[in-house]
PDB file of C-alpha atoms and ligand atoms in Angstrom:
ATOM      1  CA  MET U   1       3.017  14.781 -17.457  1.00 47.00           C
ATOM      2  CA  ASN U   2       4.453  15.970 -14.453  1.00 49.00           C
ATOM      3  CA  ASN U   3       4.358  14.508 -10.836  1.00 65.00           C
ATOM      4  CA  ILE U   4       1.590  16.440  -9.079  1.00 70.00           C
ATOM      5  CA  SER U   5       2.767  15.159  -5.508  1.00 68.00           C
ATOM      6  CA  PHE U   6       6.075  14.395  -3.523  1.00 76.00           C
ATOM      7  CA  HIS U   7       5.569  10.787  -4.479  1.00 85.00           C
ATOM      8  CA  THR U   8       8.015   9.250  -7.044  1.00 93.00           C
ATOM      9  CA  PRO U   9       6.211   6.201  -8.731  1.00 97.00           C
ATOM     10  CA  VAL U  10       8.008   2.890  -8.487  1.00 98.00           C
ATOM     11  CA  LEU U  11       8.757   0.711 -11.432  1.00 98.00           C
ATOM     12  CA  LEU U  12       6.643   3.142 -13.629  1.00 98.00           C
ATOM     13  CA  LYS U  13       8.177   2.275 -16.856  1.00 98.00           C
ATOM     14  CA  GLU U  14       8.092  -1.601 -16.281  1.00 98.00           C
ATOM     15  CA  THR U  15       4.276  -1.462 -14.958  1.00 98.00           C
ATOM     16  CA  ILE U  16       3.090   0.261 -18.032  1.00 98.00           C
ATOM     17  CA  GLU U  17       4.843  -1.579 -20.344  1.00 97.00           C
ATOM     18  CA  PHE U  18       3.456  -4.846 -18.867  1.00 97.00           C
ATOM     19  CA  LEU U  19      -0.091  -3.260 -18.333  1.00 97.00           C
ATOM     20  CA  ASN U  20       0.094  -2.155 -22.015  1.00 96.00           C
ATOM     21  CA  PRO U  21      -2.517   0.431 -21.731  1.00 98.00           C
ATOM     22  CA  GLN U  22      -4.031   1.064 -25.307  1.00 97.00           C
ATOM     23  CA  PRO U  23      -6.203   3.944 -26.685  1.00 98.00           C
ATOM     24  CA  ASN U  24      -9.562   3.895 -25.300  1.00 98.00           C
ATOM     25  CA  LYS U  25      -9.468   1.267 -22.656  1.00 98.00           C
ATOM     26  CA  ASN U  26     -10.363   1.469 -18.914  1.00 98.00           C
ATOM     27  CA  PHE U  27      -8.143   0.726 -16.184  1.00 98.00           C
ATOM     28  CA  ILE U  28      -8.485   0.606 -12.288  1.00 98.00           C
ATOM     29  CA  ASP U  29      -5.758   2.129 -10.049  1.00 98.00           C
ATOM     30  CA  CYS U  30      -6.714   0.537  -6.548  1.00 98.00           C
ATOM     31  CA  THR U  31      -3.972   2.548  -4.702  1.00 98.00           C
ATOM     32  CA  LEU U  32      -4.137   5.838  -6.402  1.00 97.00           C
ATOM     33  CA  GLY U  33      -1.592   7.848  -4.353  1.00 95.00           C
ATOM     34  CA  GLY U  34      -0.011  10.707  -6.109  1.00 93.00           C
ATOM     35  CA  ALA U  35      -1.231   9.401  -9.152  1.00 96.00           C
ATOM     36  CA  GLY U  36       2.010   8.752 -10.829  1.00 96.00           C
ATOM     37  CA  HIS U  37       1.023   5.219 -12.524  1.00 97.00           C
ATOM     38  CA  THR U  38      -2.519   6.662 -13.334  1.00 98.00           C
ATOM     39  CA  LEU U  39      -1.390   9.669 -15.333  1.00 96.00           C
ATOM     40  CA  SER U  40       0.817   7.715 -17.464  1.00 97.00           C
ATOM     41  CA  ILE U  41      -1.769   5.033 -18.106  1.00 98.00           C
ATOM     42  CA  LEU U  42      -4.242   7.934 -19.029  1.00 97.00           C
ATOM     43  CA  GLU U  43      -1.653   9.303 -21.546  1.00 97.00           C
ATOM     44  CA  LYS U  44      -1.599   5.940 -23.219  1.00 98.00           C
ATOM     45  CA  THR U  45      -5.335   5.425 -23.183  1.00 98.00           C
ATOM     46  CA  ALA U  46      -6.363   8.801 -24.507  1.00 97.00           C
ATOM     47  CA  PRO U  47      -8.688  10.093 -25.869  1.00 97.00           C
ATOM     48  CA  PHE U  48     -11.175   8.187 -24.178  1.00 97.00           C
ATOM     49  CA  GLY U  49      -9.808   5.503 -21.865  1.00 98.00           C
ATOM     50  CA  LYS U  50     -10.868   6.099 -18.046  1.00 98.00           C
ATOM     51  CA  VAL U  51      -9.370   5.108 -14.896  1.00 98.00           C
ATOM     52  CA  LEU U  52     -11.158   4.505 -11.752  1.00 98.00           C
ATOM     53  CA  GLY U  53      -8.674   5.788  -9.087  1.00 98.00           C
ATOM     54  CA  ILE U  54      -9.260   4.512  -5.635  1.00 98.00           C
ATOM     55  CA  ASP U  55      -7.387   5.580  -2.334  1.00 97.00           C
ATOM     56  CA  ALA U  56      -8.643   5.172   1.374  1.00 96.00           C
ATOM     57  CA  SER U  57      -6.579   8.591   2.424  1.00 94.00           C
ATOM     58  CA  ASP U  58      -7.660  11.930   1.485  1.00 91.00           C
ATOM     59  CA  GLU U  59      -4.423  13.627   1.307  1.00 86.00           C
ATOM     60  CA  SER U  60      -3.506  12.997  -2.329  1.00 85.00           C
ATOM     61  CA  LEU U  61      -7.175  12.745  -3.692  1.00 93.00           C
ATOM     62  CA  LYS U  62      -7.407  16.475  -2.853  1.00 91.00           C
ATOM     63  CA  ILE U  63      -4.411  17.441  -4.512  1.00 90.00           C
ATOM     64  CA  ILE U  64      -5.282  15.281  -7.723  1.00 94.00           C
ATOM     65  CA  SER U  65      -8.834  16.648  -7.709  1.00 95.00           C
ATOM     66  CA  SER U  66      -7.635  20.169  -7.973  1.00 93.00           C
ATOM     67  CA  HIS U  67      -5.220  19.299 -10.561  1.00 91.00           C
ATOM     68  CA  ILE U  68      -7.501  17.795 -12.853  1.00 93.00           C
ATOM     69  CA  LYS U  69     -10.394  20.407 -12.181  1.00 94.00           C
ATOM     70  CA  GLY U  70     -11.518  21.958 -15.291  1.00 93.00           C
ATOM     71  CA  ARG U  71      -9.305  19.987 -17.430  1.00 93.00           C
ATOM     72  CA  ASP U  72     -10.144  17.074 -20.024  1.00 91.00           C
ATOM     73  CA  LEU U  73      -8.702  14.623 -17.431  1.00 94.00           C
ATOM     74  CA  GLU U  74     -11.613  15.336 -15.174  1.00 96.00           C
ATOM     75  CA  LYS U  75     -13.985  13.468 -17.577  1.00 96.00           C
ATOM     76  CA  ARG U  76     -11.306  10.504 -17.844  1.00 98.00           C
ATOM     77  CA  LEU U  77     -10.369  10.241 -13.980  1.00 98.00           C
ATOM     78  CA  ILE U  78     -13.098   9.186 -11.540  1.00 98.00           C
ATOM     79  CA  LEU U  79     -11.800   9.637  -8.158  1.00 98.00           C
ATOM     80  CA  VAL U  80     -12.994   7.355  -5.273  1.00 98.00           C
ATOM     81  CA  ARG U  81     -12.136   7.547  -1.539  1.00 98.00           C
ATOM     82  CA  ASP U  82     -12.858   3.916  -0.280  1.00 97.00           C
ATOM     83  CA  ASN U  83     -10.989   0.927   0.671  1.00 97.00           C
ATOM     84  CA  PHE U  84      -9.877  -1.580  -2.053  1.00 98.00           C
ATOM     85  CA  VAL U  85     -11.352  -4.276   0.037  1.00 98.00           C
ATOM     86  CA  ASN U  86     -14.660  -2.997  -1.374  1.00 98.00           C
ATOM     87  CA  LEU U  87     -13.556  -3.210  -4.800  1.00 98.00           C
ATOM     88  CA  LYS U  88     -16.696  -5.143  -6.398  1.00 98.00           C
ATOM     89  CA  ARG U  89     -19.089  -2.332  -4.643  1.00 98.00           C
ATOM     90  CA  ILE U  90     -17.040   0.367  -5.904  1.00 98.00           C
ATOM     91  CA  VAL U  91     -16.952  -0.874  -9.303  1.00 98.00           C
ATOM     92  CA  GLU U  92     -20.503  -1.360  -9.224  1.00 98.00           C
ATOM     93  CA  ASP U  93     -21.558   2.024  -7.719  1.00 98.00           C
ATOM     94  CA  ASN U  94     -19.480   3.710 -10.396  1.00 98.00           C
ATOM     95  CA  ASN U  95     -20.925   1.414 -13.334  1.00 98.00           C
ATOM     96  CA  PHE U  96     -17.225   0.710 -14.392  1.00 98.00           C
ATOM     97  CA  HIS U  97     -16.950  -1.873 -16.652  1.00 94.00           C
ATOM     98  CA  GLU U  98     -15.088  -3.419 -19.623  1.00 97.00           C
ATOM     99  CA  VAL U  99     -11.855  -3.321 -17.472  1.00 98.00           C
ATOM    100  CA  GLY U 100      -8.599  -3.805 -19.236  1.00 98.00           C
ATOM    101  CA  GLY U 101      -5.835  -3.830 -16.365  1.00 98.00           C
ATOM    102  CA  ILE U 102      -5.996  -3.340 -12.633  1.00 98.00           C
ATOM    103  CA  LEU U 103      -3.145  -1.935 -10.580  1.00 98.00           C
ATOM    104  CA  PHE U 104      -2.134  -2.385  -6.961  1.00 98.00           C
ATOM    105  CA  ASP U 105       0.786  -0.208  -5.493  1.00 98.00           C
ATOM    106  CA  LEU U 106       0.499  -1.283  -2.155  1.00 97.00           C
ATOM    107  CA  GLY U 107       1.524   0.465   1.279  1.00 87.00           C
ATOM    108  CA  LEU U 108       2.482   4.190   1.748  1.00 90.00           C
ATOM    109  CA  SER U 109       2.787   7.039  -0.345  1.00 90.00           C
ATOM    110  CA  SER U 110       5.477   9.638   0.412  1.00 87.00           C
ATOM    111  CA  ASP U 111       2.735  12.134   0.961  1.00 86.00           C
ATOM    112  CA  LEU U 112       1.277  10.033   3.932  1.00 89.00           C
ATOM    113  CA  LEU U 113       4.721   9.430   5.394  1.00 89.00           C
ATOM    114  CA  GLU U 114       5.879  12.834   5.225  1.00 86.00           C
ATOM    115  CA  SER U 115       2.629  15.018   5.751  1.00 86.00           C
ATOM    116  CA  SER U 116      -0.397  13.205   6.878  1.00 90.00           C
ATOM    117  CA  GLY U 117       0.330  13.794  10.476  1.00 94.00           C
ATOM    118  CA  ARG U 118      -0.931  10.259  11.476  1.00 96.00           C
ATOM    119  CA  GLY U 119       2.179   8.828  12.677  1.00 97.00           C
ATOM    120  CA  PHE U 120       3.511   6.606  10.116  1.00 96.00           C
ATOM    121  CA  SER U 121       7.065   7.582  10.377  1.00 94.00           C
ATOM    122  CA  PHE U 122       9.157   6.916  13.185  1.00 93.00           C
ATOM    123  CA  LEU U 123      11.206  10.013  12.365  1.00 92.00           C
ATOM    124  CA  ARG U 124       8.459  12.194  13.284  1.00 94.00           C
ATOM    125  CA  ASN U 125       6.870  12.993  16.415  1.00 96.00           C
ATOM    126  CA  GLU U 126       3.130  12.523  15.698  1.00 97.00           C
ATOM    127  CA  LYS U 127      -0.073  11.023  16.982  1.00 97.00           C
ATOM    128  CA  LEU U 128       0.073   7.218  16.757  1.00 98.00           C
ATOM    129  CA  ASP U 129      -2.891   6.869  14.553  1.00 98.00           C
ATOM    130  CA  MET U 130      -1.745   5.015  11.262  1.00 97.00           C
ATOM    131  CA  ARG U 131      -5.212   4.417   9.771  1.00 97.00           C
ATOM    132  CA  PHE U 132      -5.063   5.007   5.878  1.00 96.00           C
ATOM    133  CA  ASP U 133      -8.582   6.389   6.166  1.00 95.00           C
ATOM    134  CA  ASP U 134      -8.809   8.661   9.206  1.00 93.00           C
ATOM    135  CA  ARG U 135     -12.763   8.325   9.030  1.00 94.00           C
ATOM    136  CA  ALA U 136     -12.495   4.444   9.334  1.00 94.00           C
ATOM    137  CA  ASP U 137     -14.055   3.072  12.460  1.00 95.00           C
ATOM    138  CA  ILE U 138     -11.372   1.089  13.301  1.00 97.00           C
ATOM    139  CA  PRO U 139      -8.891   0.835  16.294  1.00 98.00           C
ATOM    140  CA  THR U 140      -6.066   3.331  15.953  1.00 98.00           C
ATOM    141  CA  ALA U 141      -2.159   2.486  16.500  1.00 98.00           C
ATOM    142  CA  ALA U 142      -2.478   4.063  20.005  1.00 98.00           C
ATOM    143  CA  ASP U 143      -5.729   2.018  20.815  1.00 98.00           C
ATOM    144  CA  LEU U 144      -3.678  -1.207  20.098  1.00 98.00           C
ATOM    145  CA  ILE U 145      -0.506  -0.235  21.702  1.00 98.00           C
ATOM    146  CA  ASN U 146      -2.707   0.709  24.963  1.00 98.00           C
ATOM    147  CA  GLY U 147      -5.152  -1.889  24.684  1.00 98.00           C
ATOM    148  CA  LEU U 148      -3.848  -5.239  23.410  1.00 98.00           C
ATOM    149  CA  LYS U 149      -2.326  -7.927  25.921  1.00 98.00           C
ATOM    150  CA  GLN U 150       1.446  -8.211  25.745  1.00 98.00           C
ATOM    151  CA  GLU U 151       1.264 -11.604  23.965  1.00 98.00           C
ATOM    152  CA  GLN U 152      -1.057 -10.004  21.430  1.00 98.00           C
ATOM    153  CA  LEU U 153       1.285  -7.087  20.557  1.00 98.00           C
ATOM    154  CA  ALA U 154       4.424  -9.511  20.735  1.00 98.00           C
ATOM    155  CA  ASP U 155       2.262 -11.591  17.989  1.00 98.00           C
ATOM    156  CA  ILE U 156       1.629  -8.571  15.941  1.00 98.00           C
ATOM    157  CA  PHE U 157       5.480  -7.333  15.984  1.00 98.00           C
ATOM    158  CA  TYR U 158       6.473 -11.015  15.281  1.00 97.00           C
ATOM    159  CA  ARG U 159       4.006 -11.929  12.363  1.00 97.00           C
ATOM    160  CA  TYR U 160       3.675  -8.557  10.721  1.00 97.00           C
ATOM    161  CA  GLY U 161       7.365  -7.097  11.325  1.00 95.00           C
ATOM    162  CA  GLU U 162       9.203 -10.223  11.419  1.00 93.00           C
ATOM    163  CA  GLU U 163      10.780  -8.954  14.475  1.00 92.00           C
ATOM    164  CA  ARG U 164      12.743 -11.382  16.412  1.00 92.00           C
ATOM    165  CA  ARG U 165      12.672  -9.601  19.604  1.00 93.00           C
ATOM    166  CA  SER U 166       9.111  -9.014  19.576  1.00 96.00           C
ATOM    167  CA  ARG U 167       8.514 -10.132  23.221  1.00 97.00           C
ATOM    168  CA  ARG U 168      11.154  -7.817  24.760  1.00 96.00           C
ATOM    169  CA  ILE U 169       9.603  -4.854  23.026  1.00 97.00           C
ATOM    170  CA  ALA U 170       5.896  -5.795  23.938  1.00 98.00           C
ATOM    171  CA  ARG U 171       7.223  -6.332  27.647  1.00 98.00           C
ATOM    172  CA  ALA U 172       8.587  -2.631  27.681  1.00 98.00           C
ATOM    173  CA  ILE U 173       5.437  -1.181  26.010  1.00 98.00           C
ATOM    174  CA  VAL U 174       3.294  -2.941  28.651  1.00 98.00           C
ATOM    175  CA  SER U 175       5.686  -1.776  31.611  1.00 98.00           C
ATOM    176  CA  THR U 176       5.564   1.830  30.177  1.00 98.00           C
ATOM    177  CA  ARG U 177       1.872   2.227  29.947  1.00 98.00           C
ATOM    178  CA  GLN U 178       1.140   0.880  33.145  1.00 97.00           C
ATOM    179  CA  LYS U 179       2.627   4.370  34.515  1.00 97.00           C
ATOM    180  CA  GLN U 180       1.328   6.165  31.829  1.00 96.00           C
ATOM    181  CA  LYS U 181      -0.648   5.815  28.435  1.00 98.00           C
ATOM    182  CA  ILE U 182       1.292   6.060  25.109  1.00 98.00           C
ATOM    183  CA  PHE U 183      -0.074   8.359  22.407  1.00 98.00           C
ATOM    184  CA  THR U 184       2.626   9.484  20.194  1.00 98.00           C
ATOM    185  CA  THR U 185       5.251   7.970  17.687  1.00 97.00           C
ATOM    186  CA  GLY U 186       7.904   9.775  19.821  1.00 97.00           C
ATOM    187  CA  GLU U 187       7.179   7.838  22.994  1.00 97.00           C
ATOM    188  CA  LEU U 188       7.090   4.747  21.129  1.00 98.00           C
ATOM    189  CA  VAL U 189      10.301   4.975  19.488  1.00 95.00           C
ATOM    190  CA  GLU U 190      12.055   6.127  22.790  1.00 95.00           C
ATOM    191  CA  ILE U 191      10.663   2.648  24.631  1.00 96.00           C
ATOM    192  CA  ILE U 192      11.812   0.607  21.611  1.00 95.00           C
ATOM    193  CA  LYS U 193      15.176   2.405  21.666  1.00 92.00           C
ATOM    194  CA  LYS U 194      15.749   1.763  25.265  1.00 92.00           C
ATOM    195  CA  ALA U 195      14.543  -1.961  25.079  1.00 92.00           C
ATOM    196  CA  LEU U 196      17.020  -2.767  22.032  1.00 86.00           C
ATOM    197  CA  PRO U 197      20.147  -1.338  21.669  1.00 74.00           C
ATOM    198  CA  ILE U 198      20.615  -0.259  17.941  1.00 67.00           C
ATOM    199  CA  ARG U 199      22.699  -2.837  16.481  1.00 68.00           C
ATOM    200  CA  ASN U 200      23.200  -1.690  13.128  1.00 66.00           C
ATOM    201  CA  LYS U 201      22.187   1.350  11.180  1.00 68.00           C
ATOM    202  CA  ILE U 202      18.475   0.214  10.784  1.00 72.00           C
ATOM    203  CA  ASN U 203      16.420   2.043  13.371  1.00 79.00           C
ATOM    204  CA  PRO U 204      15.041  -0.783  15.642  1.00 81.00           C
ATOM    205  CA  ALA U 205      11.587   0.863  15.441  1.00 93.00           C
ATOM    206  CA  THR U 206      11.502   0.290  11.537  1.00 91.00           C
ATOM    207  CA  LYS U 207       9.919  -3.394  11.762  1.00 94.00           C
ATOM    208  CA  VAL U 208       7.636  -2.323  14.801  1.00 96.00           C
ATOM    209  CA  PHE U 209       5.937   0.548  12.712  1.00 96.00           C
ATOM    210  CA  GLN U 210       5.607  -1.727   9.515  1.00 96.00           C
ATOM    211  CA  ALA U 211       3.733  -4.304  11.897  1.00 97.00           C
ATOM    212  CA  LEU U 212       1.668  -1.908  13.558  1.00 98.00           C
ATOM    213  CA  ARG U 213       0.425  -0.104  10.195  1.00 97.00           C
ATOM    214  CA  ILE U 214      -0.465  -3.666   8.723  1.00 98.00           C
ATOM    215  CA  ALA U 215      -2.324  -4.719  11.754  1.00 98.00           C
ATOM    216  CA  VAL U 216      -4.213  -1.303  12.129  1.00 98.00           C
ATOM    217  CA  ASN U 217      -5.254  -1.608   8.445  1.00 98.00           C
ATOM    218  CA  HIS U 218      -5.937  -5.190   8.027  1.00 98.00           C
ATOM    219  CA  GLU U 219      -3.473  -4.770   5.084  1.00 98.00           C
ATOM    220  CA  LEU U 220      -2.980  -8.490   4.445  1.00 98.00           C
ATOM    221  CA  ASP U 221      -6.603  -9.778   4.769  1.00 98.00           C
ATOM    222  CA  ASN U 222      -7.648  -6.849   2.608  1.00 98.00           C
ATOM    223  CA  LEU U 223      -5.036  -7.644  -0.055  1.00 98.00           C
ATOM    224  CA  PHE U 224      -6.034 -11.340  -0.002  1.00 98.00           C
ATOM    225  CA  SER U 225      -9.735 -10.478  -0.762  1.00 98.00           C
ATOM    226  CA  ALA U 226      -8.863  -7.340  -3.095  1.00 98.00           C
ATOM    227  CA  ILE U 227      -6.853  -9.942  -5.509  1.00 98.00           C
ATOM    228  CA  ASP U 228      -9.796 -12.196  -6.061  1.00 97.00           C
ATOM    229  CA  GLN U 229     -12.227  -9.451  -6.855  1.00 98.00           C
ATOM    230  CA  ALA U 230      -9.889  -7.938  -9.140  1.00 98.00           C
ATOM    231  CA  ILE U 231      -9.479 -11.228 -10.948  1.00 98.00           C
ATOM    232  CA  ASP U 232     -13.144 -11.287 -11.306  1.00 97.00           C
ATOM    233  CA  ILE U 233     -13.586  -7.837 -12.465  1.00 98.00           C
ATOM    234  CA  LEU U 234     -11.078  -7.989 -15.209  1.00 98.00           C
ATOM    235  CA  ASN U 235     -11.904  -8.537 -18.804  1.00 97.00           C
ATOM    236  CA  LYS U 236     -10.634 -11.498 -20.844  1.00 97.00           C
ATOM    237  CA  ASN U 237      -7.105 -10.715 -21.846  1.00 97.00           C
ATOM    238  CA  GLY U 238      -7.039  -8.001 -18.825  1.00 98.00           C
ATOM    239  CA  ARG U 239      -3.734  -7.509 -16.785  1.00 98.00           C
ATOM    240  CA  LEU U 240      -3.362  -7.375 -13.127  1.00 98.00           C
ATOM    241  CA  ALA U 241      -0.285  -5.666 -11.877  1.00 98.00           C
ATOM    242  CA  VAL U 242       0.799  -5.802  -8.079  1.00 98.00           C
ATOM    243  CA  ILE U 243       3.805  -3.965  -6.654  1.00 98.00           C
ATOM    244  CA  SER U 244       4.502  -5.100  -3.027  1.00 98.00           C
ATOM    245  CA  TYR U 245       7.074  -3.918  -0.662  1.00 96.00           C
ATOM    246  CA  HIS U 246       7.405  -6.783   1.840  1.00 94.00           C
ATOM    247  CA  SER U 247       7.670 -10.498   1.769  1.00 95.00           C
ATOM    248  CA  LEU U 248       4.597 -10.836   3.506  1.00 96.00           C
ATOM    249  CA  GLU U 249       2.697  -9.012   0.868  1.00 97.00           C
ATOM    250  CA  ASP U 250       4.299 -10.709  -1.938  1.00 97.00           C
ATOM    251  CA  ARG U 251       3.762 -14.314  -0.622  1.00 97.00           C
ATOM    252  CA  ILE U 252      -0.131 -13.329  -0.637  1.00 97.00           C
ATOM    253  CA  VAL U 253       0.250 -12.127  -4.321  1.00 98.00           C
ATOM    254  CA  LYS U 254       2.475 -15.166  -5.392  1.00 97.00           C
ATOM    255  CA  ASN U 255       0.195 -17.852  -4.125  1.00 97.00           C
ATOM    256  CA  LYS U 256      -2.879 -16.141  -5.594  1.00 96.00           C
ATOM    257  CA  PHE U 257      -1.469 -16.038  -8.998  1.00 97.00           C
ATOM    258  CA  LYS U 258       0.055 -19.650  -8.736  1.00 94.00           C
ATOM    259  CA  ASN U 259      -2.169 -22.566  -9.705  1.00 83.00           C
ATOM    260  CA  ASN U 260      -4.694 -20.651 -10.809  1.00 92.00           C
ATOM    261  CA  GLU U 261      -6.008 -22.011 -14.318  1.00 93.00           C
ATOM    262  CA  SER U 262      -7.835 -18.709 -15.350  1.00 95.00           C
ATOM    263  CA  LEU U 263      -4.601 -16.973 -15.285  1.00 97.00           C
ATOM    264  CA  LYS U 264      -1.227 -16.462 -17.268  1.00 97.00           C
ATOM    265  CA  ILE U 265       1.705 -15.405 -15.439  1.00 97.00           C
ATOM    266  CA  ILE U 266       3.469 -13.103 -17.397  1.00 96.00           C
ATOM    267  CA  ASN U 267       6.529 -13.042 -15.535  1.00 94.00           C
ATOM    268  CA  LYS U 268       7.837 -15.892 -13.657  1.00 91.00           C
ATOM    269  CA  LYS U 269      10.088 -13.925 -11.383  1.00 95.00           C
ATOM    270  CA  PRO U 270       9.018 -10.741  -9.877  1.00 97.00           C
ATOM    271  CA  ILE U 271      10.509  -7.537 -11.754  1.00 98.00           C
ATOM    272  CA  ILE U 272      12.592  -5.539  -9.452  1.00 98.00           C
ATOM    273  CA  PRO U 273      13.802  -1.999  -9.854  1.00 98.00           C
ATOM    274  CA  SER U 274      17.372  -1.356 -11.708  1.00 98.00           C
ATOM    275  CA  ARG U 275      20.182  -0.240  -9.570  1.00 97.00           C
ATOM    276  CA  GLU U 276      19.583   3.298 -11.175  1.00 97.00           C
ATOM    277  CA  GLU U 277      16.005   3.529 -10.053  1.00 97.00           C
ATOM    278  CA  ILE U 278      17.177   2.557  -6.246  1.00 97.00           C
ATOM    279  CA  VAL U 279      19.693   5.313  -6.135  1.00 96.00           C
ATOM    280  CA  ILE U 280      17.151   8.008  -7.216  1.00 95.00           C
ATOM    281  CA  ASN U 281      14.392   6.532  -5.141  1.00 94.00           C
ATOM    282  CA  ARG U 282      15.247   4.527  -1.872  1.00 91.00           C
ATOM    283  CA  ARG U 283      11.634   3.745  -1.385  1.00 91.00           C
ATOM    284  CA  ALA U 284      11.919   1.427  -4.537  1.00 96.00           C
ATOM    285  CA  ARG U 285      14.465  -0.787  -3.101  1.00 95.00           C
ATOM    286  CA  SER U 286      12.308  -3.497  -1.659  1.00 95.00           C
ATOM    287  CA  ALA U 287       9.501  -3.550  -4.668  1.00 98.00           C
ATOM    288  CA  LYS U 288       8.489  -6.203  -6.386  1.00 98.00           C
ATOM    289  CA  LEU U 289       6.320  -6.271  -9.463  1.00 98.00           C
ATOM    290  CA  ARG U 290       3.953  -9.510 -10.467  1.00 98.00           C
ATOM    291  CA  ILE U 291       1.701  -9.494 -13.305  1.00 98.00           C
ATOM    292  CA  ILE U 292      -0.943 -11.989 -14.730  1.00 98.00           C
ATOM    293  CA  GLU U 293      -3.301 -12.003 -17.680  1.00 98.00           C
ATOM    294  CA  LYS U 294      -6.833 -13.282 -17.350  1.00 98.00           C
ATOM    295  CA  ILE U 295      -7.348 -16.053 -19.917  1.00 96.00           C
TER     296      ILE U 295
HETATM  297  C1  SAM E   1       2.386   3.459  -2.725  1.00 93.31           C
HETATM  298  S1  SAM E   1       1.136   4.613  -2.747  1.00 93.31           S
HETATM  299  C2  SAM E   1       0.595   4.500  -4.464  1.00 93.31           C
HETATM  300  C3  SAM E   1       1.599   5.278  -5.477  1.00 93.31           C
HETATM  301  C4  SAM E   1       1.097   5.532  -6.797  1.00 93.31           C
HETATM  302  N1  SAM E   1       1.203   4.355  -7.399  1.00 93.31           N
HETATM  303  C5  SAM E   1       1.830   6.943  -7.305  1.00 93.31           C
HETATM  304  O1  SAM E   1       2.645   6.606  -8.310  1.00 93.31           O
HETATM  305  O2  SAM E   1       1.616   7.882  -7.019  1.00 93.31           O
HETATM  306  C6  SAM E   1      -0.129   3.498  -1.977  1.00 93.31           C
HETATM  307  C7  SAM E   1      -1.492   4.441  -1.954  1.00 93.31           C
HETATM  308  O3  SAM E   1      -2.391   3.246  -1.378  1.00 93.31           O
HETATM  309  C8  SAM E   1      -3.269   3.930  -0.588  1.00 93.31           C
HETATM  310  N2  SAM E   1      -3.839   2.509   0.128  1.00 93.31           N
HETATM  311  C9  SAM E   1      -2.911   1.783   0.817  1.00 93.31           C
HETATM  312  N3  SAM E   1      -3.857   0.774   1.094  1.00 93.31           N
HETATM  313  C10 SAM E   1      -5.197   0.893   0.720  1.00 93.31           C
HETATM  314  C11 SAM E   1      -6.255   0.330   0.648  1.00 93.31           C
HETATM  315  N4  SAM E   1      -6.561  -0.959   1.656  1.00 93.31           N
HETATM  316  N5  SAM E   1      -7.246   0.746   0.016  1.00 93.31           N
HETATM  317  C12 SAM E   1      -7.387   1.904  -0.674  1.00 93.31           C
HETATM  318  N6  SAM E   1      -6.061   2.665  -0.735  1.00 93.31           N
HETATM  319  C13 SAM E   1      -5.197   2.015  -0.159  1.00 93.31           C
HETATM  320  C14 SAM E   1      -2.330   4.635   0.368  1.00 93.31           C
HETATM  321  O4  SAM E   1      -3.269   5.326   0.933  1.00 93.31           O
HETATM  322  C15 SAM E   1      -1.454   5.208  -0.814  1.00 93.31           C
HETATM  323  O5  SAM E   1      -1.831   6.438  -1.196  1.00 93.31           O
END
């Protein structure tokens, strides 16, 4: 089946191999995105297996919904716009049981980065929003940038971006916003560039943008809670696969999987993409896949 969005699924072959979807089994995709993994799962679980596909953002849900409309797939793919932190409630609401496998493919899809207009990319000049769900009643990136104290900003950049020059950036932001508020990604990038001369090829805004996105969406707390919920929901012998893209996420996944007597770790070392995959899809370069089976 073809991709139906710009997003190229990461570690697709490996994820499917280890999740091992079988005919008529039910799966949950907690981060549906462009549905790359889900469409593959649906192929393997035909004719009656279902996928509960969850995403907080609307962009790809709309595309997928129109793609499956009027086709057989419409009966087998249940689309839910919600945050996976509410996983148990979503499963109950949809009466979705007997779950053979659950997938989290964390972070951003290419669709969100390229065309959401919500300021995820430092290469575009857009409103500083960064909420995955633009209906969510939570502070946006602009709210944090203009409202937090200097030390709080530095703390976010350091903790979630592992940015060692966090204090300098926070100081530059506060000194700018005293003159005028900061509303766009372009303004923020300019402040960062002035505060930090480019030392290598990496844009100095990279880490700050990652940090802000994690803070706005409470990504680490949500992941922490959702993994526990996923383990509870899984059937015996069901598998949970998590693809993460930075060390903060991977650490949470690794620790959750470790020392849990109800789980069997399927791969001791995380699975990483082949060189060939990284050449074709640069977004894959930092991906790590970990899988457990519930016993
Ligand atoms: C990397 S993409 C998934 C790509 C998908 N596996 C594919 O192959 O097309 C991650 C998706 O998860 C969504 N997402 C991130 N955090 C979420 C959360 N807490 N709850 C629900 N969806 C979330 C994002 O909106 C994004 O669409």
